[in-house]
Amino acid sequence: MISSAFAVLAAAQLWLAVSLGRHWRATPHLLSAVPTLVCSALVWDNAVIAVGSAAGAGPLLEAVSVPRFVAHALLTPFLVLWSLSAVDRAGLSWAGRTPVRAAAVGLTVLLVVLGVLHDILGLSLRAERWAGSLRYVNDAASPAGPLPAIISGLVVLAAGIVLWRRTGFVRLALTAGVMVAVSGAAASVPVLGNAGEVVLGIGLLLTVRRLLPLPHEGRRAHPVAPHRPRPR
């Protein structure tokens, strides 16, 4: 039953990756490239967990599990740069300042390094069963392990709040908030974390659609107009 849930989540991530890929193909931009790659990696992540109990523990499942951790380590931190790109695309001038860009690049590099140290160089796989599903987890002891994902999620949430407060676009803040809220339970209920990733993916897609609309949608890609409260 739980394996089927992961299969559904894999299908949802595939739909998100294809939808985002259309934007990337039509308008090549960091804003569309990063979520396309992240969602594509999460298709594999969920699919491997979905077939885990059927495949059984062993060299094959272990081998196909390694890319799950490599992708997380290398791709997730780029959501920091994606967040800055979204805020910049929405017309907030401070996002284009050199110190802000340098800080975002520096944080991204730091998170990638932490991810590589923990999930690639320090990878120690252990088979784990949960509610009838079977997956490999990283058994490496490192306090920095979850930090790249946590910090990246918080940065996306912060960007969503900025977009909401300055432009009235609230969907990224809501979906990122859901992801951050369920991430705490992901260790004990893994499917919640993966479902939260789908919710976040929907927020990324909606943001890309808002800031980089496809040509056939009948309007050019343009910054989101600043939200101004009605005069009383």
mmCIF file of C-alpha atoms in Angstrom:
data_model
loop_
_atom_site.group_PDB
_atom_site.id
_atom_site.type_symbol
_atom_site.label_atom_id
_atom_site.label_comp_id
_atom_site.label_asym_id
_atom_site.label_seq_id
_atom_site.Cartn_x
_atom_site.Cartn_y
_atom_site.Cartn_z
ATOM 1 C CA MET A 1 0.000 0.000 0.000
ATOM 2 C CA ILE A 2 2.740 2.456 0.988
ATOM 3 C CA SER A 3 4.815 1.390 -2.013
ATOM 4 C CA SER A 4 1.857 2.363 -4.203
ATOM 5 C CA ALA A 5 1.773 5.771 -2.498
ATOM 6 C CA PHE A 6 5.403 6.329 -3.490
ATOM 7 C CA ALA A 7 4.528 5.287 -7.052
ATOM 8 C CA VAL A 8 1.775 7.935 -7.110
ATOM 9 C CA LEU A 9 4.249 10.515 -5.813
ATOM 10 C CA ALA A 10 6.715 9.504 -8.545
ATOM 11 C CA ALA A 11 3.990 10.057 -11.151
ATOM 12 C CA ALA A 12 3.181 13.456 -9.633
ATOM 13 C CA GLN A 13 6.843 14.472 -9.770
ATOM 14 C CA LEU A 14 7.017 13.294 -13.391
ATOM 15 C CA TRP A 15 4.063 15.542 -14.275
ATOM 16 C CA LEU A 16 5.748 18.447 -12.513
ATOM 17 C CA ALA A 17 9.073 17.792 -14.268
ATOM 18 C CA VAL A 18 7.402 17.646 -17.699
ATOM 19 C CA SER A 19 5.351 20.792 -17.030
ATOM 20 C CA LEU A 20 8.399 22.684 -15.812
ATOM 21 C CA GLY A 21 10.457 21.328 -18.697
ATOM 22 C CA ARG A 22 8.075 22.973 -21.153
ATOM 23 C CA HIS A 23 8.872 26.325 -19.585
ATOM 24 C CA TRP A 24 12.603 25.568 -19.607
ATOM 25 C CA ARG A 25 12.463 24.663 -23.297
ATOM 26 C CA ALA A 26 10.383 27.713 -24.223
ATOM 27 C CA THR A 27 12.275 30.195 -22.034
ATOM 28 C CA PRO A 28 15.702 28.932 -20.907
ATOM 29 C CA HIS A 29 16.229 30.487 -17.494
ATOM 30 C CA LEU A 30 17.526 29.518 -14.060
ATOM 31 C CA LEU A 31 13.977 29.976 -12.793
ATOM 32 C CA SER A 32 12.710 27.081 -14.919
ATOM 33 C CA ALA A 33 15.893 24.966 -15.057
ATOM 34 C CA VAL A 34 16.389 24.360 -11.331
ATOM 35 C CA PRO A 35 12.887 23.051 -10.465
ATOM 36 C CA THR A 36 12.865 20.930 -13.631
ATOM 37 C CA LEU A 37 16.052 19.177 -12.547
ATOM 38 C CA VAL A 38 14.960 18.893 -8.913
ATOM 39 C CA CYS A 39 11.581 17.358 -9.804
ATOM 40 C CA SER A 40 13.227 15.025 -12.329
ATOM 41 C CA ALA A 41 15.552 13.747 -9.599
ATOM 42 C CA LEU A 42 12.586 13.245 -7.275
ATOM 43 C CA VAL A 43 10.889 11.055 -9.901
ATOM 44 C CA TRP A 44 13.801 8.638 -9.497
ATOM 45 C CA ASP A 45 13.812 9.034 -5.721
ATOM 46 C CA ASN A 46 10.158 8.036 -5.337
ATOM 47 C CA ALA A 47 10.276 5.353 -8.040
ATOM 48 C CA VAL A 48 13.199 3.552 -6.379
ATOM 49 C CA ILE A 49 11.393 3.539 -3.030
ATOM 50 C CA ALA A 50 8.191 2.353 -4.750
ATOM 51 C CA VAL A 51 9.912 -0.767 -6.166
ATOM 52 C CA GLY A 52 12.118 -1.354 -3.136
ATOM 53 C CA SER A 53 10.027 -4.025 -1.416
ATOM 54 C CA ALA A 54 9.516 -5.897 -4.692
ATOM 55 C CA ALA A 55 13.216 -5.765 -5.616
ATOM 56 C CA GLY A 56 14.405 -6.699 -2.137
ATOM 57 C CA ALA A 57 17.543 -5.619 -0.335
ATOM 58 C CA GLY A 58 20.741 -6.313 -2.226
ATOM 59 C CA PRO A 59 23.332 -4.940 -4.647
ATOM 60 C CA LEU A 60 20.777 -3.908 -7.304
ATOM 61 C CA LEU A 61 18.570 -1.813 -5.023
ATOM 62 C CA GLU A 62 21.650 -0.402 -3.331
ATOM 63 C CA ALA A 63 23.154 0.623 -6.690
ATOM 64 C CA VAL A 64 20.005 2.375 -7.929
ATOM 65 C CA SER A 65 19.654 4.116 -4.555
ATOM 66 C CA VAL A 66 23.001 5.904 -4.802
ATOM 67 C CA PRO A 67 21.771 8.459 -7.406
ATOM 68 C CA ARG A 68 19.014 9.479 -4.979
ATOM 69 C CA PHE A 69 21.594 10.828 -2.550
ATOM 70 C CA VAL A 70 23.877 12.267 -5.231
ATOM 71 C CA ALA A 71 20.994 14.235 -6.756
ATOM 72 C CA HIS A 72 19.859 15.559 -3.380
ATOM 73 C CA ALA A 73 23.377 16.690 -2.538
ATOM 74 C CA LEU A 74 24.037 18.430 -5.843
ATOM 75 C CA LEU A 75 20.641 19.859 -6.806
ATOM 76 C CA THR A 76 18.719 20.832 -3.669
ATOM 77 C CA PRO A 77 21.056 23.730 -2.696
ATOM 78 C CA PHE A 78 20.393 25.419 -6.033
ATOM 79 C CA LEU A 79 16.947 26.295 -4.713
ATOM 80 C CA VAL A 80 18.775 29.131 -2.925
ATOM 81 C CA LEU A 81 19.761 30.675 -6.266
ATOM 82 C CA TRP A 82 16.308 29.868 -7.627
ATOM 83 C CA SER A 83 14.723 31.825 -4.767
ATOM 84 C CA LEU A 84 16.855 34.870 -5.457
ATOM 85 C CA SER A 85 16.059 34.594 -9.161
ATOM 86 C CA ALA A 86 12.322 34.500 -8.403
ATOM 87 C CA VAL A 87 12.501 37.592 -6.221
ATOM 88 C CA ASP A 88 14.616 39.379 -8.836
ATOM 89 C CA ARG A 89 12.242 38.377 -11.640
ATOM 90 C CA ALA A 90 9.355 39.762 -9.608
ATOM 91 C CA GLY A 91 10.948 43.194 -9.811
ATOM 92 C CA LEU A 92 12.527 43.637 -6.381
ATOM 93 C CA SER A 93 15.649 45.596 -7.209
ATOM 94 C CA TRP A 94 17.684 44.615 -4.129
ATOM 95 C CA ALA A 95 17.803 41.015 -5.377
ATOM 96 C CA GLY A 96 20.060 42.095 -8.226
ATOM 97 C CA ARG A 97 22.686 43.763 -6.052
ATOM 98 C CA THR A 98 26.151 42.236 -6.153
ATOM 99 C CA PRO A 99 26.474 41.584 -2.377
ATOM 100 C CA VAL A 100 23.122 39.782 -2.325
ATOM 101 C CA ARG A 101 24.043 37.645 -5.331
ATOM 102 C CA ALA A 102 27.455 36.882 -3.847
ATOM 103 C CA ALA A 103 25.863 35.807 -0.560
ATOM 104 C CA ALA A 104 23.421 33.522 -2.392
ATOM 105 C CA VAL A 105 26.202 31.944 -4.451
ATOM 106 C CA GLY A 106 28.351 31.494 -1.348
ATOM 107 C CA LEU A 107 25.512 29.845 0.587
ATOM 108 C CA THR A 108 24.741 27.553 -2.359
ATOM 109 C CA VAL A 109 28.383 26.460 -2.628
ATOM 110 C CA LEU A 110 28.546 25.837 1.131
ATOM 111 C CA LEU A 111 25.392 23.691 1.064
ATOM 112 C CA VAL A 112 26.659 21.712 -1.934
ATOM 113 C CA VAL A 113 29.931 21.032 -0.114
ATOM 114 C CA LEU A 114 28.056 19.862 2.995
ATOM 115 C CA GLY A 115 25.853 17.636 0.852
ATOM 116 C CA VAL A 116 28.822 16.132 -0.981
ATOM 117 C CA LEU A 117 30.634 15.414 2.281
ATOM 118 C CA HIS A 118 27.604 13.708 3.819
ATOM 119 C CA ASP A 119 25.657 12.133 0.953
ATOM 120 C CA ILE A 120 28.421 11.296 -1.522
ATOM 121 C CA LEU A 121 31.834 10.984 0.134
ATOM 122 C CA GLY A 122 30.377 9.895 3.458
ATOM 123 C CA LEU A 123 27.558 7.754 2.061
ATOM 124 C CA SER A 124 26.932 4.632 4.142
ATOM 125 C CA LEU A 125 23.816 2.815 2.953
ATOM 126 C CA ARG A 126 21.603 0.769 5.223
ATOM 127 C CA ALA A 127 18.381 -1.006 4.241
ATOM 128 C CA GLU A 128 15.361 0.196 6.196
ATOM 129 C CA ARG A 129 11.793 -1.089 6.142
ATOM 130 C CA TRP A 130 8.841 1.155 6.928
ATOM 131 C CA ALA A 131 5.154 0.218 6.673
ATOM 132 C CA GLY A 132 5.834 -2.440 4.050
ATOM 133 C CA SER A 133 8.214 -0.319 1.977
ATOM 134 C CA LEU A 134 11.948 -0.881 1.650
ATOM 135 C CA ARG A 135 14.518 1.804 0.989
ATOM 136 C CA TYR A 136 18.171 2.511 1.609
ATOM 137 C CA VAL A 137 19.022 5.355 3.976
ATOM 138 C CA ASN A 138 22.314 7.080 4.675
ATOM 139 C CA ASP A 139 23.585 5.778 7.996
ATOM 140 C CA ALA A 140 26.527 8.199 8.126
ATOM 141 C CA ALA A 141 26.786 10.020 11.436
ATOM 142 C CA SER A 142 26.983 13.720 10.627
ATOM 143 C CA PRO A 143 25.128 16.655 12.203
ATOM 144 C CA ALA A 144 25.382 18.482 8.862
ATOM 145 C CA GLY A 145 23.389 15.791 7.058
ATOM 146 C CA PRO A 146 19.932 17.423 6.927
ATOM 147 C CA LEU A 147 21.189 21.010 6.916
ATOM 148 C CA PRO A 148 21.313 21.584 3.118
ATOM 149 C CA ALA A 149 17.679 20.515 2.669
ATOM 150 C CA ILE A 150 16.477 22.419 5.754
ATOM 151 C CA ILE A 151 18.266 25.653 4.868
ATOM 152 C CA SER A 152 17.224 25.460 1.202
ATOM 153 C CA GLY A 153 13.597 24.962 2.240
ATOM 154 C CA LEU A 154 13.727 27.921 4.614
ATOM 155 C CA VAL A 155 15.229 30.139 1.903
ATOM 156 C CA VAL A 156 12.416 29.183 -0.501
ATOM 157 C CA LEU A 157 9.888 29.941 2.253
ATOM 158 C CA ALA A 158 11.515 33.318 2.859
ATOM 159 C CA ALA A 159 11.359 34.103 -0.861
ATOM 160 C CA GLY A 160 7.706 33.079 -0.889
ATOM 161 C CA ILE A 161 6.934 35.408 2.002
ATOM 162 C CA VAL A 162 8.745 38.268 0.244
ATOM 163 C CA LEU A 163 6.733 37.656 -2.939
ATOM 164 C CA TRP A 164 3.515 37.524 -0.942
ATOM 165 C CA ARG A 165 4.201 40.718 0.996
ATOM 166 C CA ARG A 166 5.488 42.700 -1.980
ATOM 167 C CA THR A 167 3.380 41.375 -4.888
ATOM 168 C CA GLY A 168 0.372 39.581 -3.371
ATOM 169 C CA PHE A 169 1.450 36.218 -4.862
ATOM 170 C CA VAL A 170 0.965 33.831 -1.927
ATOM 171 C CA ARG A 171 1.175 30.350 -3.446
ATOM 172 C CA LEU A 172 4.909 29.846 -3.063
ATOM 173 C CA ALA A 173 4.768 30.861 0.602
ATOM 174 C CA LEU A 174 1.897 28.444 1.272
ATOM 175 C CA THR A 175 3.467 25.430 -0.448
ATOM 176 C CA ALA A 176 6.925 26.070 1.004
ATOM 177 C CA GLY A 177 5.311 26.461 4.415
ATOM 178 C CA VAL A 178 3.701 23.031 4.054
ATOM 179 C CA MET A 179 7.051 21.515 3.070
ATOM 180 C CA VAL A 180 8.827 23.033 6.055
ATOM 181 C CA ALA A 181 5.999 21.964 8.393
ATOM 182 C CA VAL A 182 6.036 18.291 7.350
ATOM 183 C CA SER A 183 9.819 17.988 7.092
ATOM 184 C CA GLY A 184 10.070 17.527 10.841
ATOM 185 C CA ALA A 185 7.957 14.370 10.646
ATOM 186 C CA ALA A 186 9.718 12.976 7.565
ATOM 187 C CA ALA A 187 12.237 10.966 9.609
ATOM 188 C CA SER A 188 9.496 8.952 11.326
ATOM 189 C CA VAL A 189 6.938 9.075 8.475
ATOM 190 C CA PRO A 190 8.991 9.143 5.240
ATOM 191 C CA VAL A 191 6.013 9.384 2.905
ATOM 192 C CA LEU A 192 5.067 12.722 4.481
ATOM 193 C CA GLY A 193 8.400 14.226 3.497
ATOM 194 C CA ASN A 194 8.056 12.984 -0.081
ATOM 195 C CA ALA A 195 4.477 14.249 -0.274
ATOM 196 C CA GLY A 196 5.690 17.611 1.019
ATOM 197 C CA GLU A 197 8.190 17.703 -1.846
ATOM 198 C CA VAL A 198 5.315 17.316 -4.303
ATOM 199 C CA VAL A 199 3.468 20.193 -2.640
ATOM 200 C CA LEU A 200 6.602 22.327 -2.877
ATOM 201 C CA GLY A 201 7.009 21.299 -6.530
ATOM 202 C CA ILE A 202 3.510 22.575 -7.230
ATOM 203 C CA GLY A 203 4.488 25.901 -5.664
ATOM 204 C CA LEU A 204 7.618 26.070 -7.815
ATOM 205 C CA LEU A 205 5.569 25.353 -10.950
ATOM 206 C CA LEU A 206 2.959 27.989 -10.087
ATOM 207 C CA THR A 207 5.720 30.514 -9.475
ATOM 208 C CA VAL A 208 7.387 29.718 -12.801
ATOM 209 C CA ARG A 209 4.023 30.022 -14.566
ATOM 210 C CA ARG A 210 3.512 33.418 -12.944
ATOM 211 C CA LEU A 211 6.965 34.792 -13.699
ATOM 212 C CA LEU A 212 7.798 32.957 -16.955
ATOM 213 C CA PRO A 213 4.477 32.315 -18.732
ATOM 214 C CA LEU A 214 4.606 30.292 -21.935
ATOM 215 C CA PRO A 215 4.212 32.267 -25.209
ATOM 216 C CA HIS A 216 0.878 30.620 -26.065
ATOM 217 C CA GLU A 217 -0.597 31.838 -22.788
ATOM 218 C CA GLY A 218 -1.076 35.154 -24.523
ATOM 219 C CA ARG A 219 1.134 37.429 -22.465
ATOM 220 C CA ARG A 220 4.813 38.086 -22.256
ATOM 221 C CA ALA A 221 6.923 37.071 -19.307
ATOM 222 C CA HIS A 222 7.138 40.096 -17.068
ATOM 223 C CA PRO A 223 7.726 40.942 -13.420
ATOM 224 C CA VAL A 224 4.836 40.599 -11.029
ATOM 225 C CA ALA A 225 3.314 43.997 -10.362
ATOM 226 C CA PRO A 226 3.885 45.150 -6.786
ATOM 227 C CA HIS A 227 0.866 44.617 -4.573
ATOM 228 C CA ARG A 228 -0.573 47.801 -3.118
ATOM 229 C CA PRO A 229 -3.337 47.833 -0.509
ATOM 230 C CA ARG A 230 -6.495 49.691 -1.411
ATOM 231 C CA PRO A 231 -6.797 53.167 0.058
ATOM 232 C CA ARG A 232 -9.300 53.440 2.867
#
